[in-house]
Coordinates of N, CA and C in Angstrom, one line a residue:
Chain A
X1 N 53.2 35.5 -10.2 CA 53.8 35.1 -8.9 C 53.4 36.1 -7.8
X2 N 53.2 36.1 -6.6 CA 52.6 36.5 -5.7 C 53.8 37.2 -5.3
X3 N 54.1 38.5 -4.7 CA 55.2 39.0 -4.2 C 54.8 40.3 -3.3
X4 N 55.9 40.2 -2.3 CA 55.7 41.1 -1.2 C 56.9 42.2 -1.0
X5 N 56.7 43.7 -1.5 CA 58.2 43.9 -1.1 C 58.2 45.2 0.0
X6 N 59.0 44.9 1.1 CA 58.8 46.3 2.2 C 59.9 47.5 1.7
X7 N 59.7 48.4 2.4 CA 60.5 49.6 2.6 C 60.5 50.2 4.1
X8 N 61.5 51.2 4.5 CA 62.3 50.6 3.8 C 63.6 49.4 4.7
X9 N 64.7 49.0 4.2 CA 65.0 47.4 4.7 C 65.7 47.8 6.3
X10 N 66.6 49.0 6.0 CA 66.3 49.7 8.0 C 66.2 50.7 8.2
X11 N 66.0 50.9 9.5 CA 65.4 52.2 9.8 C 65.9 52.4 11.3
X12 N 66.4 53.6 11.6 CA 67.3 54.1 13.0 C 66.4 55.6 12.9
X13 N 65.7 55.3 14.3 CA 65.1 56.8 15.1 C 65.7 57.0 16.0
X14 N 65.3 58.1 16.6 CA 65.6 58.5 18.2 C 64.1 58.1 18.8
X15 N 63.9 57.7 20.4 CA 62.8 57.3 20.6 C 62.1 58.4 21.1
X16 N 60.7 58.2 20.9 CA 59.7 59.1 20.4 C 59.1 59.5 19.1
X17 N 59.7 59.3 18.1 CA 59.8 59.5 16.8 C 58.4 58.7 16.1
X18 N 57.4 59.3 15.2 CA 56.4 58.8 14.5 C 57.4 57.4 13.6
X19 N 56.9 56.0 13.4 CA 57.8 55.2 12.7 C 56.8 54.9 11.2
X20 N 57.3 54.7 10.4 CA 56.1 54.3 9.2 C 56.8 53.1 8.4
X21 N 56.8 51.7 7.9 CA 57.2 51.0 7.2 C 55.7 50.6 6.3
X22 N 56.7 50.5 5.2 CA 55.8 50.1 4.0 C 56.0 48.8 3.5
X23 N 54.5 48.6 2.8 CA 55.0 47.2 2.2 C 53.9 47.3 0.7
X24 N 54.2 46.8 0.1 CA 53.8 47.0 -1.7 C 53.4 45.2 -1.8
X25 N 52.8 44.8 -2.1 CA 52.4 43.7 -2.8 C 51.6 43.3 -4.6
X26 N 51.5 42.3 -4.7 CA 51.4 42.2 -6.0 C 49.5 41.8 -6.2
X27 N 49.3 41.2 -7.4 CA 47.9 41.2 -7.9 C 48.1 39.7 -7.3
X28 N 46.6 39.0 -6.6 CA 46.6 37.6 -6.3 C 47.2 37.6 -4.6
X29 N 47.1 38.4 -4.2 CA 47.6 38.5 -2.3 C 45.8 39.3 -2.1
X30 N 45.4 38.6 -1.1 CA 43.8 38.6 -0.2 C 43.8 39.2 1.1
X31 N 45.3 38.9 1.5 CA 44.8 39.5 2.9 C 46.9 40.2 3.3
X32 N 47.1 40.7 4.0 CA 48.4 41.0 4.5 C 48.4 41.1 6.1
X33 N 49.3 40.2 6.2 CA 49.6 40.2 8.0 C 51.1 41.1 8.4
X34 N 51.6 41.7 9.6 CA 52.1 42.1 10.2 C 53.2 41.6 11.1
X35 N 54.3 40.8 10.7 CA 54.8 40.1 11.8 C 55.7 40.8 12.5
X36 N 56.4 40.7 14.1 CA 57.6 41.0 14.4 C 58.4 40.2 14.9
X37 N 59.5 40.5 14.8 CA 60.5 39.2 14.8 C 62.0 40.1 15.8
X38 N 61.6 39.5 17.2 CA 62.3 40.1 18.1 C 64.2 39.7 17.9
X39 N 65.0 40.6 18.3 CA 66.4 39.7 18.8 C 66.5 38.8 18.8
X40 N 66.1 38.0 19.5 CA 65.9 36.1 20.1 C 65.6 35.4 19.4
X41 N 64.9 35.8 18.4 CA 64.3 35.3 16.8 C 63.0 35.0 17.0
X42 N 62.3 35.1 18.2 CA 61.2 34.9 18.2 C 60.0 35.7 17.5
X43 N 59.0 34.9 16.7 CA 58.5 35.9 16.1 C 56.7 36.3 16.3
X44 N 56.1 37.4 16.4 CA 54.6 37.7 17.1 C 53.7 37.9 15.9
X45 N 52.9 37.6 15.3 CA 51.6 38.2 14.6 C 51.2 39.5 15.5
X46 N 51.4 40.8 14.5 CA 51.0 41.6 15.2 C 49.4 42.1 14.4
X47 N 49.4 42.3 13.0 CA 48.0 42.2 12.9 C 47.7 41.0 11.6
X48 N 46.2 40.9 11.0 CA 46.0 40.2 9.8 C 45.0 41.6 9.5
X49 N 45.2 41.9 8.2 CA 44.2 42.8 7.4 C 43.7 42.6 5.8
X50 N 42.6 42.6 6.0 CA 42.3 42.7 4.4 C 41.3 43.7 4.0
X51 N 41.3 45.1 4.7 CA 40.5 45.8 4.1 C 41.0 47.0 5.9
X52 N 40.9 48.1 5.5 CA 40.8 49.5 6.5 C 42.2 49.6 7.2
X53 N 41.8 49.4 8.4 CA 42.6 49.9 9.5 C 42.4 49.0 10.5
X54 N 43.6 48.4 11.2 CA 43.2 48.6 13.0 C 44.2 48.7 13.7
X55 N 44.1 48.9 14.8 CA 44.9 49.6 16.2 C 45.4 48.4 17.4
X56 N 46.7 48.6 17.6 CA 46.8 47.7 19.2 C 47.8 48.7 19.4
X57 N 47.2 49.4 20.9 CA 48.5 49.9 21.8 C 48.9 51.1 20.5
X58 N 49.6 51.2 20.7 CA 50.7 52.2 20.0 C 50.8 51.7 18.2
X59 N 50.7 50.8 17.9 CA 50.9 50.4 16.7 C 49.6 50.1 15.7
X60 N 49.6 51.0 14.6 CA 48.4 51.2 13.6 C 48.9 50.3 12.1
X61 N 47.7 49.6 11.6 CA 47.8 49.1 10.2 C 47.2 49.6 9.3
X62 N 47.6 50.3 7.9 CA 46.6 50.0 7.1 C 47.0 49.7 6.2
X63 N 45.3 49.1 5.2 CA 45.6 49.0 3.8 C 45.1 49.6 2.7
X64 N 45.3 50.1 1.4 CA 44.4 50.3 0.9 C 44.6 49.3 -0.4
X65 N 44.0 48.5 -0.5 CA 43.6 47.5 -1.6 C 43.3 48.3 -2.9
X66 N 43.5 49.2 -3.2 CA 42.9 49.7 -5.1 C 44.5 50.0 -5.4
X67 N 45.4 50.6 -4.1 CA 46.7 50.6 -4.5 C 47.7 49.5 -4.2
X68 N 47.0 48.2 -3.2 CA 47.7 47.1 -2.8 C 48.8 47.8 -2.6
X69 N 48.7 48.2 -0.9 CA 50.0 48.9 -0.3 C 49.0 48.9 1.4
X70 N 50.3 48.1 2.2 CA 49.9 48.4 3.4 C 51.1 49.1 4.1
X71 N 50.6 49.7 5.5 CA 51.5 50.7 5.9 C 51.7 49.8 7.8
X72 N 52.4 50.0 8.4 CA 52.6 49.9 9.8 C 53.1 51.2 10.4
X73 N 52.0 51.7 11.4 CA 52.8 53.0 12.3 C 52.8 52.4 13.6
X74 N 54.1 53.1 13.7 CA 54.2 53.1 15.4 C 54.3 54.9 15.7
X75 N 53.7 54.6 17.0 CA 53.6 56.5 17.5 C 54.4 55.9 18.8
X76 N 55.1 57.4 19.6 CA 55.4 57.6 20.4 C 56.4 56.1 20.6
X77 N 57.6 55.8 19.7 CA 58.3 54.6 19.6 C 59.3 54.7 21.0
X78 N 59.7 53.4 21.2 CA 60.6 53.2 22.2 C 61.3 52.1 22.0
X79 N 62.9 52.1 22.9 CA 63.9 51.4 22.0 C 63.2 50.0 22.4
X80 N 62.1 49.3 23.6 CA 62.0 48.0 23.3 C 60.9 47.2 21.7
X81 N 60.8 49.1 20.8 CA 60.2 48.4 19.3 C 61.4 48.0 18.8
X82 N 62.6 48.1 19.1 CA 63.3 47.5 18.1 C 63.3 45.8 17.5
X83 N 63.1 45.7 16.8 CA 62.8 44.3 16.2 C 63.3 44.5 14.5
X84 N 63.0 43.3 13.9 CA 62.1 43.4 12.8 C 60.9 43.0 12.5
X85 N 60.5 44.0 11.4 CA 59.0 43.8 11.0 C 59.2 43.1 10.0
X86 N 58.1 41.9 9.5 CA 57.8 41.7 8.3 C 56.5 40.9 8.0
X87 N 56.4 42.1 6.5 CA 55.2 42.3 5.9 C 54.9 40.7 5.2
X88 N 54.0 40.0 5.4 CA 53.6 39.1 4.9 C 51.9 38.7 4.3
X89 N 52.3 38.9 2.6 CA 51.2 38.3 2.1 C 50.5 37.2 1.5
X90 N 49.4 37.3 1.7 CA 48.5 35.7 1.7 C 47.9 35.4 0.4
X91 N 48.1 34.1 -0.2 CA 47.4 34.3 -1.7 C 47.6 32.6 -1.6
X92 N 46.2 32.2 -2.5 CA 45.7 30.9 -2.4 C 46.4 29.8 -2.0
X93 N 46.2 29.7 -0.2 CA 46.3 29.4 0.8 C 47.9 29.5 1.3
X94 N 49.0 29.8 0.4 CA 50.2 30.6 1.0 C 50.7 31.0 1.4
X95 N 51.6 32.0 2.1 CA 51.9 32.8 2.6 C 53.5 33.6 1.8
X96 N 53.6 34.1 1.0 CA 54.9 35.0 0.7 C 54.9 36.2 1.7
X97 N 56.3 36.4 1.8 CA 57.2 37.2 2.5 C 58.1 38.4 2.7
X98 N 58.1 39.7 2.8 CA 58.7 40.6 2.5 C 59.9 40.2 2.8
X99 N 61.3 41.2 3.0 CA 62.7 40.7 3.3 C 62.4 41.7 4.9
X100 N 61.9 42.2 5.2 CA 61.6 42.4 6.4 C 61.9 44.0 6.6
X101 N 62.0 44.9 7.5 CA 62.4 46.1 8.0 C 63.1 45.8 9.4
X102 N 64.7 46.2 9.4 CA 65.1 46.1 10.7 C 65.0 47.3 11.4
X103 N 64.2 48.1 12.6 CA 64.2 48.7 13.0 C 64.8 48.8 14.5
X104 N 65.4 50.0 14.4 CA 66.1 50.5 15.7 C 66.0 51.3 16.1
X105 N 65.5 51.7 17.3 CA 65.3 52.9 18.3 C 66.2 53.6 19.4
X106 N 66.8 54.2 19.5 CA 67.7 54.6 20.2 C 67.2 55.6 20.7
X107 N 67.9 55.5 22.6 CA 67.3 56.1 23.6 C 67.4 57.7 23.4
Chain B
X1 N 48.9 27.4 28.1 CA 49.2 28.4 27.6 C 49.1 27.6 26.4
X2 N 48.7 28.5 25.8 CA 48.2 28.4 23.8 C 49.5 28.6 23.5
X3 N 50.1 27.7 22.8 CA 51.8 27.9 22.4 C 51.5 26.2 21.2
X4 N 53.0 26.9 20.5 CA 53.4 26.2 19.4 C 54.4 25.5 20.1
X5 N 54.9 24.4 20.0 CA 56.1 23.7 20.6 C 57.0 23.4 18.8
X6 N 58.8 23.5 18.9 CA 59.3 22.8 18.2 C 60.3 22.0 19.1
X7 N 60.9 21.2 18.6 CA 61.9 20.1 19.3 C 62.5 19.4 17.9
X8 N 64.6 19.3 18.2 CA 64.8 20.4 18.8 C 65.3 21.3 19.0
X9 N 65.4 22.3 19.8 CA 65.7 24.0 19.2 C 67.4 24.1 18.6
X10 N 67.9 23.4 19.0 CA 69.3 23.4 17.9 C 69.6 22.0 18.0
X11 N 70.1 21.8 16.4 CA 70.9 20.7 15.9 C 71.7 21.1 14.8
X12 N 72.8 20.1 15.3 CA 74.0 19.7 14.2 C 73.8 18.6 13.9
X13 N 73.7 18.3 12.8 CA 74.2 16.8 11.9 C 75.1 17.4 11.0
X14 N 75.1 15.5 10.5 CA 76.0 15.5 9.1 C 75.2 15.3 7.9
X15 N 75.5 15.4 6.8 CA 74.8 15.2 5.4 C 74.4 13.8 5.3
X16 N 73.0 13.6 5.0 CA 73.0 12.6 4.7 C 71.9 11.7 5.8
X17 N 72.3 12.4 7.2 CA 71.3 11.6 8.3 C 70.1 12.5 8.7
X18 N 69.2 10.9 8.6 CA 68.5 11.3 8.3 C 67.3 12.1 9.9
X19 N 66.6 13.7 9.6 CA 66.2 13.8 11.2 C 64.8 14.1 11.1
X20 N 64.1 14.5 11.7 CA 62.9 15.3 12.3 C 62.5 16.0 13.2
X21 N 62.2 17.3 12.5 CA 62.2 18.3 13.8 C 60.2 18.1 14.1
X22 N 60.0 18.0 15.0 CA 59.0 18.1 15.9 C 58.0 19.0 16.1
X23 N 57.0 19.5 16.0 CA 56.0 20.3 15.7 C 54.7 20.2 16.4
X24 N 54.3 20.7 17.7 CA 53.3 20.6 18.2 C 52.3 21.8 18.7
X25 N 51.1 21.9 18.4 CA 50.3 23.1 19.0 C 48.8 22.7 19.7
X26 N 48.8 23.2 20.7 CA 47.7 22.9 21.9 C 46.3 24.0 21.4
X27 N 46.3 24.5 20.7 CA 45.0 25.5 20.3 C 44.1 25.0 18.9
X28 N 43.6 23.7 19.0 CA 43.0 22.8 18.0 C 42.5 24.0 16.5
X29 N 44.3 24.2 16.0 CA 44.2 24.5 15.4 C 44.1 23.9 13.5
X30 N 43.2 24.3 12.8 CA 43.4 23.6 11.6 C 44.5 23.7 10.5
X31 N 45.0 24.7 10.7 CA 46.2 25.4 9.7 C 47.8 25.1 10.6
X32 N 48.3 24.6 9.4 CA 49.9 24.2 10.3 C 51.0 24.4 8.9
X33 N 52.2 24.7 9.3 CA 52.8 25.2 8.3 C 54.4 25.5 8.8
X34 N 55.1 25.0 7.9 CA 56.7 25.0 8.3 C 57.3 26.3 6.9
X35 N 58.3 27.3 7.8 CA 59.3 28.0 7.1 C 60.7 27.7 7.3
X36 N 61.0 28.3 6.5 CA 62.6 28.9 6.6 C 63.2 30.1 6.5
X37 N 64.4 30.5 7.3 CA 64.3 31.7 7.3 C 65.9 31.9 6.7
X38 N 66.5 32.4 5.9 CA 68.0 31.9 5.6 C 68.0 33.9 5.7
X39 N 69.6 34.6 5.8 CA 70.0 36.3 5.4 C 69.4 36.6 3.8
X40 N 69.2 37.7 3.7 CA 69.1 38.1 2.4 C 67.6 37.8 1.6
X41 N 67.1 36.1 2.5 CA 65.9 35.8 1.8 C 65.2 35.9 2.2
X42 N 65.3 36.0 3.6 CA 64.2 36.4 4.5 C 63.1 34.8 4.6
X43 N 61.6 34.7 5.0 CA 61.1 33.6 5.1 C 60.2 33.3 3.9
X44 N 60.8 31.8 4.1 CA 60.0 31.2 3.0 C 59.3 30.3 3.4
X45 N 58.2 29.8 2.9 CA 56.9 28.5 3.5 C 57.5 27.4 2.6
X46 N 58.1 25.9 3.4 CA 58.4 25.2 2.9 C 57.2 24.0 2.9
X47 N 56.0 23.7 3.2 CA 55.3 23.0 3.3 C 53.8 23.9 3.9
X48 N 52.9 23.3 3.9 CA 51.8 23.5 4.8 C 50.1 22.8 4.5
X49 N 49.7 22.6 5.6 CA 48.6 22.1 6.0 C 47.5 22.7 6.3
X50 N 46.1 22.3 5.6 CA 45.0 22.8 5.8 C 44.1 22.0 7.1
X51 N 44.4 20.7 7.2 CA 43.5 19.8 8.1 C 44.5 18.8 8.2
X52 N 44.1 17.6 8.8 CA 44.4 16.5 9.1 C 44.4 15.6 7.6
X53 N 45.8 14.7 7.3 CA 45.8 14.3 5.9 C 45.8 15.1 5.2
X54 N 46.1 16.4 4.3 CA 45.7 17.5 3.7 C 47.1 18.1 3.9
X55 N 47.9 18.2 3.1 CA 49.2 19.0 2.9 C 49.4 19.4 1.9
X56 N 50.1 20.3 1.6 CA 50.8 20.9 0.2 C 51.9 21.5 -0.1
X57 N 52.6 21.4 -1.2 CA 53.7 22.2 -1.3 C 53.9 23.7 -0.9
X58 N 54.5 24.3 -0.6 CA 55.1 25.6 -0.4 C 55.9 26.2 -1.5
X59 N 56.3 27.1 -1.1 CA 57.5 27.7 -2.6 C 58.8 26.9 -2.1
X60 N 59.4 26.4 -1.6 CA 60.7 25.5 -1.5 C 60.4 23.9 -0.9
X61 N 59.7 23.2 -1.6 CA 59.3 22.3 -0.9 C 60.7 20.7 -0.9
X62 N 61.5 20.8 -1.7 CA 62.5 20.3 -2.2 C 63.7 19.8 -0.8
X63 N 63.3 18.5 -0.9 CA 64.3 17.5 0.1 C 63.6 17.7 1.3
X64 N 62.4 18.0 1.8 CA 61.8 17.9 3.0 C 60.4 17.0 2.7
X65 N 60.1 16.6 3.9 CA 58.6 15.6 3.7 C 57.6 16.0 5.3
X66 N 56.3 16.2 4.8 CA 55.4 16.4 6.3 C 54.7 15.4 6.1
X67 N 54.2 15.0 7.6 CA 53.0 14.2 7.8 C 51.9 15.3 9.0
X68 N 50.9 14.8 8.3 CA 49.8 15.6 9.3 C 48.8 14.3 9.9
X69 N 49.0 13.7 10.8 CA 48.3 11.9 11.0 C 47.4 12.4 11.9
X70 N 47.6 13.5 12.8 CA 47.0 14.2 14.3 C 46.7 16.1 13.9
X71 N 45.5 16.1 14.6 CA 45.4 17.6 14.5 C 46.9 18.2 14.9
X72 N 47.2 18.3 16.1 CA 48.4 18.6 16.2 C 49.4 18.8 16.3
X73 N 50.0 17.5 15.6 CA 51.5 17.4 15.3 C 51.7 17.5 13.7
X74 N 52.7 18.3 13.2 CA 53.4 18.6 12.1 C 54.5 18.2 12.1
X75 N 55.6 17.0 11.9 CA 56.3 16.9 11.7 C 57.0 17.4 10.3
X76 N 58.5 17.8 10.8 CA 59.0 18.0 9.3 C 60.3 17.0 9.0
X77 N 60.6 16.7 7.8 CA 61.4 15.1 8.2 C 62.4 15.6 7.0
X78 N 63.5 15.6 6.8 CA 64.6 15.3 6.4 C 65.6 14.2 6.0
X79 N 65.1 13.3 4.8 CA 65.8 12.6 4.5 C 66.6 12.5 4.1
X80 N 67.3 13.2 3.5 CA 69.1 13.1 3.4 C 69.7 14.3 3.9
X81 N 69.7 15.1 4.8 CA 69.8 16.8 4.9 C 71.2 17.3 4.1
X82 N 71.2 18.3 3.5 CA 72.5 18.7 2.9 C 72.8 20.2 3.1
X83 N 73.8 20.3 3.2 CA 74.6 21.5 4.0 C 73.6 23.0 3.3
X84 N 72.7 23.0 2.1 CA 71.8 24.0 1.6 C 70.7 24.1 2.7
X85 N 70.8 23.2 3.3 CA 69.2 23.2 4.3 C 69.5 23.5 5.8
X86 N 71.1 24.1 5.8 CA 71.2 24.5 6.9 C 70.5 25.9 7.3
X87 N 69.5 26.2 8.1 CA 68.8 27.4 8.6 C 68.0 27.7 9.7
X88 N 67.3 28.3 9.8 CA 66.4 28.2 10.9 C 65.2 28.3 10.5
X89 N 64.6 27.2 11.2 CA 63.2 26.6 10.8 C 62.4 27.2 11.9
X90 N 61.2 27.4 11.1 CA 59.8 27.5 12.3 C 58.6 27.4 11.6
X91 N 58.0 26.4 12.8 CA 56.7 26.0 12.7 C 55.3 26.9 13.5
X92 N 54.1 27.0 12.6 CA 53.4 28.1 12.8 C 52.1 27.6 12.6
X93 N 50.8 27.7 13.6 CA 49.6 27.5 13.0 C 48.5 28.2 13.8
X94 N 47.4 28.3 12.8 CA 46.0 29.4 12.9 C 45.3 28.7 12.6
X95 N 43.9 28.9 12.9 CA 43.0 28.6 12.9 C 42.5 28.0 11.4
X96 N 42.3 29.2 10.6 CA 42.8 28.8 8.8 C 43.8 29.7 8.9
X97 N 44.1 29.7 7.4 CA 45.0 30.6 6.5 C 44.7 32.0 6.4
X98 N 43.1 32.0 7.0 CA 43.1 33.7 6.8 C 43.3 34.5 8.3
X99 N 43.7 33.9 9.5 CA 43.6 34.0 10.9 C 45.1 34.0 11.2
X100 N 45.3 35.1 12.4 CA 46.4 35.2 12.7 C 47.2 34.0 12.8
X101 N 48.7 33.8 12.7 CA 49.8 32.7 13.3 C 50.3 32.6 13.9
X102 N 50.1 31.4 14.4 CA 51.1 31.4 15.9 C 52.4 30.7 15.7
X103 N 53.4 31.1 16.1 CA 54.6 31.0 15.3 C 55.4 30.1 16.6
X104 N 55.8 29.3 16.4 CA 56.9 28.4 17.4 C 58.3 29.2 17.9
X105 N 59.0 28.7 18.5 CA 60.3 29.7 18.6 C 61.5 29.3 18.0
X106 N 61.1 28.2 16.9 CA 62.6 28.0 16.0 C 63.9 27.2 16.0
X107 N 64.0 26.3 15.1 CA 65.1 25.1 15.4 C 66.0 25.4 14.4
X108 N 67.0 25.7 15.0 CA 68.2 26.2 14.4 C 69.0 25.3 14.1
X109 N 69.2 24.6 12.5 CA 69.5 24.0 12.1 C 71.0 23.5 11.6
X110 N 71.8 22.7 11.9 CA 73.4 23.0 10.9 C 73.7 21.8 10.6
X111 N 73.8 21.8 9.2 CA 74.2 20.3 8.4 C 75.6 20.5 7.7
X112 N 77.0 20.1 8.2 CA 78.0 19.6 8.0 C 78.1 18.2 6.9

């Protein structure tokens, strides 16, 4: 069975602070997406990866596929990152779900 | 504006009646796909679609039914709803399954 699990489930910085959430997946997941899921419950695709790295703004992805483990950084964080993140992996044509990371940034 | 529509964004019923929440996206996309989001479980894919006619089960597909008749529209249909299916729903679609999702804003569900 295909499974997604983050780390870790919250997280409280001060803002400015390097942020790092992880996520571990299982054998049979292709690609891993990045979601966030504001207050309001609204939720954004922030990336889709299946191999390296990439960059928007302030927020970095990677993966490395030999250890099926993706990472999300945020640099130079600010309290409007507070959300949650969740890690979601893709496996023949599915989508499973981590339990998410609630992060909080305080001013 | 490229957006996912659901309708509508909160409902109450009772057990038993029967409803449809509504699912529309303007970015002729091929991939359409309904979750759930309940505490503790975080989101699960209750249905989803590859094309037009073309659906499949998800990991909780149990007491819900889609039609895909229109690129489109996704409806998700509820025939007897029971107070387990009370949650918040959202409908999401990409291009395929390997392309980012565009996620709707969520129909907050309560079955009494």
């Amino acid at each position: 069975k295909n499974e997604v699990e983050q780390s870790p489930q919250n997280l409280t910085a001060q803002e400015g602070e390097f942020i790092t959430i992880n996520c571990s997946y299982s054998v049979g997941i292709s690609a891993l997406h990045w979601l966030q899921q504001h207050p309001g419950g609204g939720i954004v695709s922030l990336f889709m990866l299946s191999s390296g790295k990439k960059k928007h703004g302030r927020l970095i992805a990677t993966i490395n596929i030999q250890e099926k483990h993706s990472s999300l950084h945020i640099t130079a964080s600010h309290p409007r990152d507070s959300a949650v993140y969740i890690c979601s992996g893709e496996g023949a044509q599915k989508l499973v779900f981590g339990q998410g990371t609630r992060l909080t940034i305080n001013p | 504006e490229a957006q996912v529509t659901q309708n509508p964004r909160y409902l109450i019923t009772v057990t038993g009646k029967k409803l449809t929440v509504t699912c529309s996206q303007n970015m002729n996309h091929e991939y359409m796909s309904w979750y759930r989001q309940d505490p503790g479980l975080g989101l699960r894919q209750i249905y989803y679609s590859m094309n037009v006619e073309v659906t499949d089960k998800g990991d909780v597909p149990e007491g819900y039914k889609v039609s895909r008749k229109e690129k489109r529209n996704f409806p998700l249909i509820l025939e007897s709803p029971s107070p387990n299916q009370t949650s918040l729903y959202f409908c999401a679609s990409s291009k395929d399954n390997s392309y980012e999702q565009y996620f709707g804003p969520g129909t907050r569900l309560t079955v009494t």
